Amino acid sequence: MVRTVLIANRGEIALRVLRTCRELGLRTVAVYSTDDRDSAVVRQADAAVHIGPGPAARSYLNIPAVIEAARLAKADAVHPGYGFLSENPDFAEVCESEGLTFVGPPAHVMEKLGDKAVARDLMVSAGLPLLPGSRTSLDRAEEARAFADSIGYPVIIKAAAGGGGRGMRVVSHAEEFLRAYTETRAGAQAVFGDGRVYVERYLPSARHVEIQVLLDRYGNGVHMGARDCSVQRRHQKLVEETPAPALPADLLAEMGQAALRGVASVGYVGAGTVEFLVDPGRAYYFMEVNCRLQVEHPVTELVTGVDLVAEQLAIAAGEKLGITQDSLAMRGAALECRINAEDPERDFAPTPGLIEECHLPAGPFVRVDSHVFAGYRVPARYDSLLAKLVVWAPDREGALRRMRAALAEVRLAGPGLATTVPFLRRVLDDRRFQTATHDASLVAQLMADQ
Amino acid sequence: MSTTTTVSRNGAVSAGAGHPADGRGQSDLHLDPVPGPLSAPASVLGAGQAADLDSVLTAVRHNALALCADADRPPARLRVAVGAITVELSWAPDAPAAWDLGEAGWLATARMPLPAPAAPPAGVPAPRTAVTGVPAGPGVPAGSVGTGAVGATADPRRSAAGSPPVPAAADAEAGLTYVTAPSVGVFYHAPEPGARPFVRVGDMVRAGQQVAILEVMKLMIPIEADTAGRVVEVCHPDATSVEYGERLFAIAPAGAATTTSAA
């Protein structure tokens, strides 16, 4: 029985989780670092616990502090949001051993899927297609180089422990390989504490398409459509949409079934996302599983009418999934733009500081998930996401128009503050994006044109 | 060669090992979380049942890693034992003064970061607390002096524990300094239930002297006074949950102009 949910996160996602909890009549506990003491979620939550100073390692990543906070505030469940501890199997395990319901997949499943090499193996066994690549980590430079030569360039070197766009590197020519290999390994060792890397073929003009899945603990599961996240800058998504445009419905249905089959084969429970690359010939390849709610989950919510956080909480509480594949109807098109405190003119450098003027869009079929307000100070030490602007319309053209109109409403100003809004407008105005003939190289091309 | 500080709920603090304050530059931090009535680590260190050696080892390893992560310089030696559960860190007398890895480095990815021990590794004599007498600006809550972390608009927030979190330690008005909680946790006055408290109101304490224990997920963190002086207030009852930065003790610094008035 879940009555009180501790939200082990900050920013917009903490607020988004809080909203669903409140709607469900659940008590909420916010945890916050010193830097976030004035945050919106701290004001909104039924209780708030100061868990540590600004550095995330001592607050939002501090497992004992979060667990103690749950005990102090008498929480019985923990929602980790995304990032921070959301994909940390140790955290999930500690929650369960402390009698707290962890809102996410079981620890042993996260452990396996969090290791990219292991995840690839498991998905191959479940029949999912993979890009040509090493099945295991390549721990010796010469061996890795020989392997890269054998599959042909360009290749991408990926840290087994990487994720969220970090710990990967594209190599276009054989002569660059050894240096990139050494650097990626060293970087992975430093950042993730795990220097293992593997190598796979890199597709320069692929689309990034991901499938949302939802599974309960009784073996029921659904796939909930495809999100296209091809508008990325260095593997950080800027614009996401569903359905994935200009891809045949039967291909998307096949990918949905493959995704569900893959995660079901490892005993997945909860909300998850299976990422694929789709090449111009419309072949698809498994990339990774994200064992958490995604930043871009609202687009799926808008076309399905399903509150994914409510589903996560119900599944975590042991309820049976109320949705079936047949009952799931998807209507229209939804688009999300990420408004970040980053300056597109300066290679997307973060622009923390005070927000003096803050007006965010509203109106029919416009959803804004944001934690900022006039007078809010964007902390320098966390991520730069200010707001997610999400629109729905009966079709993609309508959604693009609505998004353009909504972006025109945004007023965010402050000393030194710059946002991604001007760049988002350029994406929306781009012919390739409008006709859905773009791929994951779009942002790089737009930046080169600048 | 090196002094050893032993902290345990049962075994009291200390023994022949000299006080951390005496061991400048070199000390072993020896944490020995013996299961006691208050620490009952059922799931991890299953007292009665045959605990799975692996999970115990994992837990101990996590604790060791976390302790390393929170020390302000790398230990010269780390010993992890599992039989009677020992985690030992020692520092060479003149070890380099920083991890030099940055917050975003492995600290952020260490699987189980723990909050900082109560005091800087013994032997770092400089008090961490703000210098007494620094006036707090108007609108800035007394106590935020010295943290350098918060915007000027910060106001104390309500909290689950009922008192505003004050992440620092000086009260300019009264000339008092405060020992604050280095983490969320359970504040214990005494080394074990029923034992005499480490300190009482009116006691004189030395800098580096242990004054309490903070239990954070079965790990007993010694809380030490940052400055020498007289204890004028114990801010929470024994065995109370506290938040990060909450005041635990008020101390009138020795030699300060103010007299120890309030209690």
CSV table of N, CA and C in Angstrom, one decimal, chain A residues 239-316:
chain,number,residue,atom,x,y,z
A,239,VAL,N,14.3,18.1,-29.4
A,239,VAL,CA,12.9,18.0,-29.8
A,239,VAL,C,12.5,16.5,-30.0
A,240,GLU,N,11.4,16.2,-29.4
A,240,GLU,CA,10.9,14.8,-29.5
A,240,GLU,C,9.4,14.8,-30.0
A,241,GLU,N,9.0,13.8,-30.7
A,241,GLU,CA,7.7,13.7,-31.2
A,241,GLU,C,7.2,12.3,-31.2
A,242,THR,N,5.8,12.2,-31.2
A,242,THR,CA,5.2,10.9,-31.5
A,242,THR,C,3.9,11.2,-32.2
A,243,PRO,N,3.5,10.3,-33.2
A,243,PRO,CA,4.3,9.1,-33.6
A,243,PRO,C,5.5,9.5,-34.4
A,244,ALA,N,6.4,8.5,-34.6
A,244,ALA,CA,7.6,8.8,-35.4
A,244,ALA,C,7.2,9.1,-36.8
A,245,PRO,N,7.5,10.2,-37.4
A,245,PRO,CA,6.9,10.6,-38.7
A,245,PRO,C,7.6,9.8,-39.8
A,246,ALA,N,6.8,9.7,-40.9
A,246,ALA,CA,7.3,9.1,-42.1
A,246,ALA,C,7.9,7.7,-42.0
A,247,LEU,N,7.4,7.0,-41.0
A,247,LEU,CA,7.8,5.6,-41.0
A,247,LEU,C,6.5,4.7,-41.0
A,248,PRO,N,6.6,3.6,-41.8
A,248,PRO,CA,5.4,2.9,-42.0
A,248,PRO,C,4.8,2.3,-40.7
A,249,ALA,N,3.5,2.2,-40.6
A,249,ALA,CA,2.9,1.8,-39.4
A,249,ALA,C,3.3,0.3,-39.0
A,250,ASP,N,3.4,-0.5,-40.1
A,250,ASP,CA,3.8,-1.9,-39.8
A,250,ASP,C,5.2,-2.0,-39.2
A,251,LEU,N,6.1,-1.1,-39.6
A,251,LEU,CA,7.4,-1.1,-39.1
A,251,LEU,C,7.4,-0.7,-37.6
A,252,LEU,N,6.6,0.3,-37.3
A,252,LEU,CA,6.5,0.8,-35.9
A,252,LEU,C,5.9,-0.3,-35.0
A,253,ALA,N,4.9,-1.0,-35.6
A,253,ALA,CA,4.2,-2.0,-34.8
A,253,ALA,C,5.2,-3.2,-34.5
A,254,GLU,N,6.0,-3.5,-35.5
A,254,GLU,CA,7.0,-4.6,-35.3
A,254,GLU,C,8.0,-4.2,-34.3
A,255,MET,N,8.4,-2.9,-34.4
A,255,MET,CA,9.4,-2.4,-33.4
A,255,MET,C,8.8,-2.5,-32.0
A,256,GLY,N,7.5,-2.1,-31.9
A,256,GLY,CA,6.9,-2.1,-30.6
A,256,GLY,C,6.8,-3.5,-30.0
A,257,GLN,N,6.5,-4.5,-30.8
A,257,GLN,CA,6.4,-5.9,-30.4
A,257,GLN,C,7.8,-6.4,-30.0
A,258,ALA,N,8.8,-6.0,-30.8
A,258,ALA,CA,10.2,-6.4,-30.5
A,258,ALA,C,10.6,-5.9,-29.1
A,259,ALA,N,10.3,-4.6,-28.9
A,259,ALA,CA,10.7,-3.9,-27.7
A,259,ALA,C,10.1,-4.6,-26.5
A,260,LEU,N,8.8,-4.9,-26.6
A,260,LEU,CA,8.1,-5.5,-25.5
A,260,LEU,C,8.6,-6.9,-25.2
A,261,ARG,N,8.9,-7.6,-26.3
A,261,ARG,CA,9.4,-9.0,-26.2
A,261,ARG,C,10.8,-9.0,-25.5
A,262,GLY,N,11.6,-8.0,-25.9
A,262,GLY,CA,12.9,-7.9,-25.3
A,262,GLY,C,12.9,-7.6,-23.8
A,263,VAL,N,12.1,-6.6,-23.4
A,263,VAL,CA,12.2,-6.3,-22.0
A,263,VAL,C,11.4,-7.4,-21.2
A,264,ALA,N,10.4,-8.0,-21.8
A,264,ALA,CA,9.7,-9.0,-21.0
A,264,ALA,C,10.6,-10.2,-20.8
A,265,SER,N,11.5,-10.5,-21.7
A,265,SER,CA,12.4,-11.6,-21.6
A,265,SER,C,13.3,-11.5,-20.4
A,266,VAL,N,13.5,-10.3,-19.9
A,266,VAL,CA,14.4,-10.2,-18.7
A,266,VAL,C,13.7,-9.9,-17.5
A,267,GLY,N,12.4,-10.0,-17.5
A,267,GLY,CA,11.6,-9.8,-16.3
A,267,GLY,C,11.3,-8.4,-15.9
A,268,TYR,N,11.3,-7.5,-16.9
A,268,TYR,CA,11.1,-6.1,-16.7
A,268,TYR,C,9.8,-5.8,-16.1
A,269,VAL,N,9.7,-4.9,-15.1
A,269,VAL,CA,8.5,-4.4,-14.5
A,269,VAL,C,8.5,-2.9,-14.4
A,270,GLY,N,7.5,-2.3,-14.9
A,270,GLY,CA,7.4,-0.8,-14.7
A,270,GLY,C,7.4,-0.1,-16.1
A,271,ALA,N,7.7,1.2,-16.1
A,271,ALA,CA,7.7,1.9,-17.3
A,271,ALA,C,9.2,1.9,-17.8
A,272,GLY,N,9.4,1.7,-19.1
A,272,GLY,CA,10.7,1.7,-19.7
A,272,GLY,C,10.7,2.1,-21.1
A,273,THR,N,11.9,2.4,-21.6
A,273,THR,CA,12.0,2.8,-23.0
A,273,THR,C,13.1,2.0,-23.7
A,274,VAL,N,12.8,1.5,-24.9
A,274,VAL,CA,13.7,0.8,-25.7
A,274,VAL,C,14.1,1.6,-26.9
A,275,GLU,N,15.4,1.9,-26.9
A,275,GLU,CA,15.9,2.8,-28.0
A,275,GLU,C,16.4,2.0,-29.2
A,276,PHE,N,16.0,2.6,-30.4
A,276,PHE,CA,16.5,1.9,-31.6
A,276,PHE,C,17.1,3.0,-32.5
A,277,LEU,N,17.9,2.6,-33.5
A,277,LEU,CA,18.2,3.4,-34.6
A,277,LEU,C,17.5,2.8,-35.8
A,278,VAL,N,17.0,3.7,-36.7
A,278,VAL,CA,16.4,3.3,-37.9
A,278,VAL,C,17.2,3.8,-39.1
A,279,ASP,N,17.7,3.0,-40.0
A,279,ASP,CA,18.5,3.5,-41.0
A,279,ASP,C,17.6,3.9,-42.2
A,280,PRO,N,18.2,4.5,-43.3
A,280,PRO,CA,17.4,5.0,-44.4
A,280,PRO,C,16.6,3.9,-45.1
A,281,GLY,N,17.2,2.7,-45.0
A,281,GLY,CA,16.5,1.6,-45.6
A,281,GLY,C,15.4,1.0,-44.7
A,282,ARG,N,15.2,1.7,-43.6
A,282,ARG,CA,14.2,1.3,-42.7
A,282,ARG,C,14.4,0.0,-42.0
A,283,ALA,N,15.7,-0.4,-41.8
A,283,ALA,CA,16.0,-1.5,-40.9
A,283,ALA,C,16.2,-0.8,-39.6
A,284,TYR,N,15.9,-1.6,-38.5
A,284,TYR,CA,16.0,-1.0,-37.2
A,284,TYR,C,17.0,-1.9,-36.3
A,285,TYR,N,17.6,-1.2,-35.4
A,285,TYR,CA,18.7,-1.8,-34.6
A,285,TYR,C,18.5,-1.4,-33.1
A,286,PHE,N,18.5,-2.4,-32.3
A,286,PHE,CA,18.4,-2.1,-30.8
A,286,PHE,C,19.7,-1.3,-30.3
A,287,MET,N,19.4,-0.3,-29.5
A,287,MET,CA,20.5,0.5,-29.0
A,287,MET,C,20.6,0.2,-27.5
A,288,GLU,N,19.6,0.6,-26.7
A,288,GLU,CA,19.7,0.4,-25.2
A,288,GLU,C,18.3,0.5,-24.6
A,289,VAL,N,18.2,0.0,-23.4
A,289,VAL,CA,17.0,0.2,-22.6
A,289,VAL,C,17.2,1.2,-21.5
A,290,ASN,N,16.3,2.1,-21.4
A,290,ASN,CA,16.3,3.1,-20.3
A,290,ASN,C,15.3,2.7,-19.2
A,291,CYS,N,15.8,2.4,-18.1
A,291,CYS,CA,15.0,1.8,-17.0
A,291,CYS,C,14.3,2.8,-16.1
A,292,ARG,N,13.7,3.7,-16.7
A,292,ARG,CA,13.1,4.9,-16.0
A,292,ARG,C,12.1,5.6,-16.8
A,293,LEU,N,11.5,6.6,-16.2
A,293,LEU,CA,10.7,7.5,-17.0
A,293,LEU,C,11.6,8.4,-17.8
A,294,GLN,N,11.2,8.7,-19.1
A,294,GLN,CA,12.1,9.5,-19.9
A,294,GLN,C,11.7,11.0,-19.8
A,295,VAL,N,12.6,11.9,-20.0
A,295,VAL,CA,12.3,13.3,-20.1
A,295,VAL,C,11.1,13.5,-21.0
A,296,GLU,N,11.1,12.9,-22.1
A,296,GLU,CA,10.1,13.2,-23.2
A,296,GLU,C,8.8,12.4,-23.1
A,297,HIS,N,8.6,11.8,-21.9
A,297,HIS,CA,7.4,10.9,-21.8
A,297,HIS,C,6.1,11.7,-22.0
A,298,PRO,N,6.0,13.0,-21.8
A,298,PRO,CA,4.7,13.7,-22.0
A,298,PRO,C,4.1,13.5,-23.4
A,299,VAL,N,5.0,13.4,-24.5
A,299,VAL,CA,4.4,13.3,-25.8
A,299,VAL,C,3.5,12.0,-25.9
A,300,THR,N,4.0,11.0,-25.3
A,300,THR,CA,3.3,9.7,-25.3
A,300,THR,C,2.0,9.9,-24.5
A,301,GLU,N,2.1,10.6,-23.4
A,301,GLU,CA,0.9,10.8,-22.5
A,301,GLU,C,-0.2,11.6,-23.3
A,302,LEU,N,0.2,12.5,-24.2
A,302,LEU,CA,-0.7,13.3,-24.9
A,302,LEU,C,-1.5,12.5,-26.0
A,303,VAL,N,-0.8,11.6,-26.6
A,303,VAL,CA,-1.5,10.9,-27.7
A,303,VAL,C,-2.2,9.6,-27.2
A,304,THR,N,-1.8,9.1,-26.0
A,304,THR,CA,-2.5,7.9,-25.5
A,304,THR,C,-3.5,8.3,-24.4
A,305,GLY,N,-3.4,9.4,-23.8
A,305,GLY,CA,-4.3,9.8,-22.7
A,305,GLY,C,-3.9,9.0,-21.4
A,306,VAL,N,-2.7,8.4,-21.4
A,306,VAL,CA,-2.3,7.6,-20.2
A,306,VAL,C,-1.3,8.4,-19.4
A,307,ASP,N,-1.6,8.6,-18.1
A,307,ASP,CA,-0.6,9.2,-17.2
A,307,ASP,C,0.5,8.2,-16.8
A,308,LEU,N,1.7,8.3,-17.3
A,308,LEU,CA,2.7,7.3,-17.1
A,308,LEU,C,3.1,7.2,-15.7
A,309,VAL,N,3.1,8.3,-15.0
A,309,VAL,CA,3.6,8.3,-13.6
A,309,VAL,C,2.5,7.6,-12.7
A,310,ALA,N,1.2,7.8,-13.1
A,310,ALA,CA,0.2,7.1,-12.3
A,310,ALA,C,0.3,5.6,-12.6
A,311,GLU,N,0.6,5.2,-13.8
A,311,GLU,CA,0.8,3.8,-14.1
A,311,GLU,C,2.0,3.2,-13.4
A,312,GLN,N,3.1,4.0,-13.3
A,312,GLN,CA,4.3,3.5,-12.6
A,312,GLN,C,3.9,3.3,-11.1
A,313,LEU,N,3.2,4.2,-10.5
A,313,LEU,CA,2.9,4.1,-9.1
A,313,LEU,C,2.0,2.8,-8.9
A,314,ALA,N,1.0,2.7,-9.8
A,314,ALA,CA,0.1,1.5,-9.7
A,314,ALA,C,0.9,0.2,-9.8
A,315,ILE,N,1.8,0.1,-10.8
A,315,ILE,CA,2.5,-1.1,-10.9
A,315,ILE,C,3.4,-1.3,-9.7
A,316,ALA,N,4.0,-0.3,-9.2
A,316,ALA,CA,4.9,-0.4,-8.1
A,316,ALA,C,4.1,-0.9,-6.8
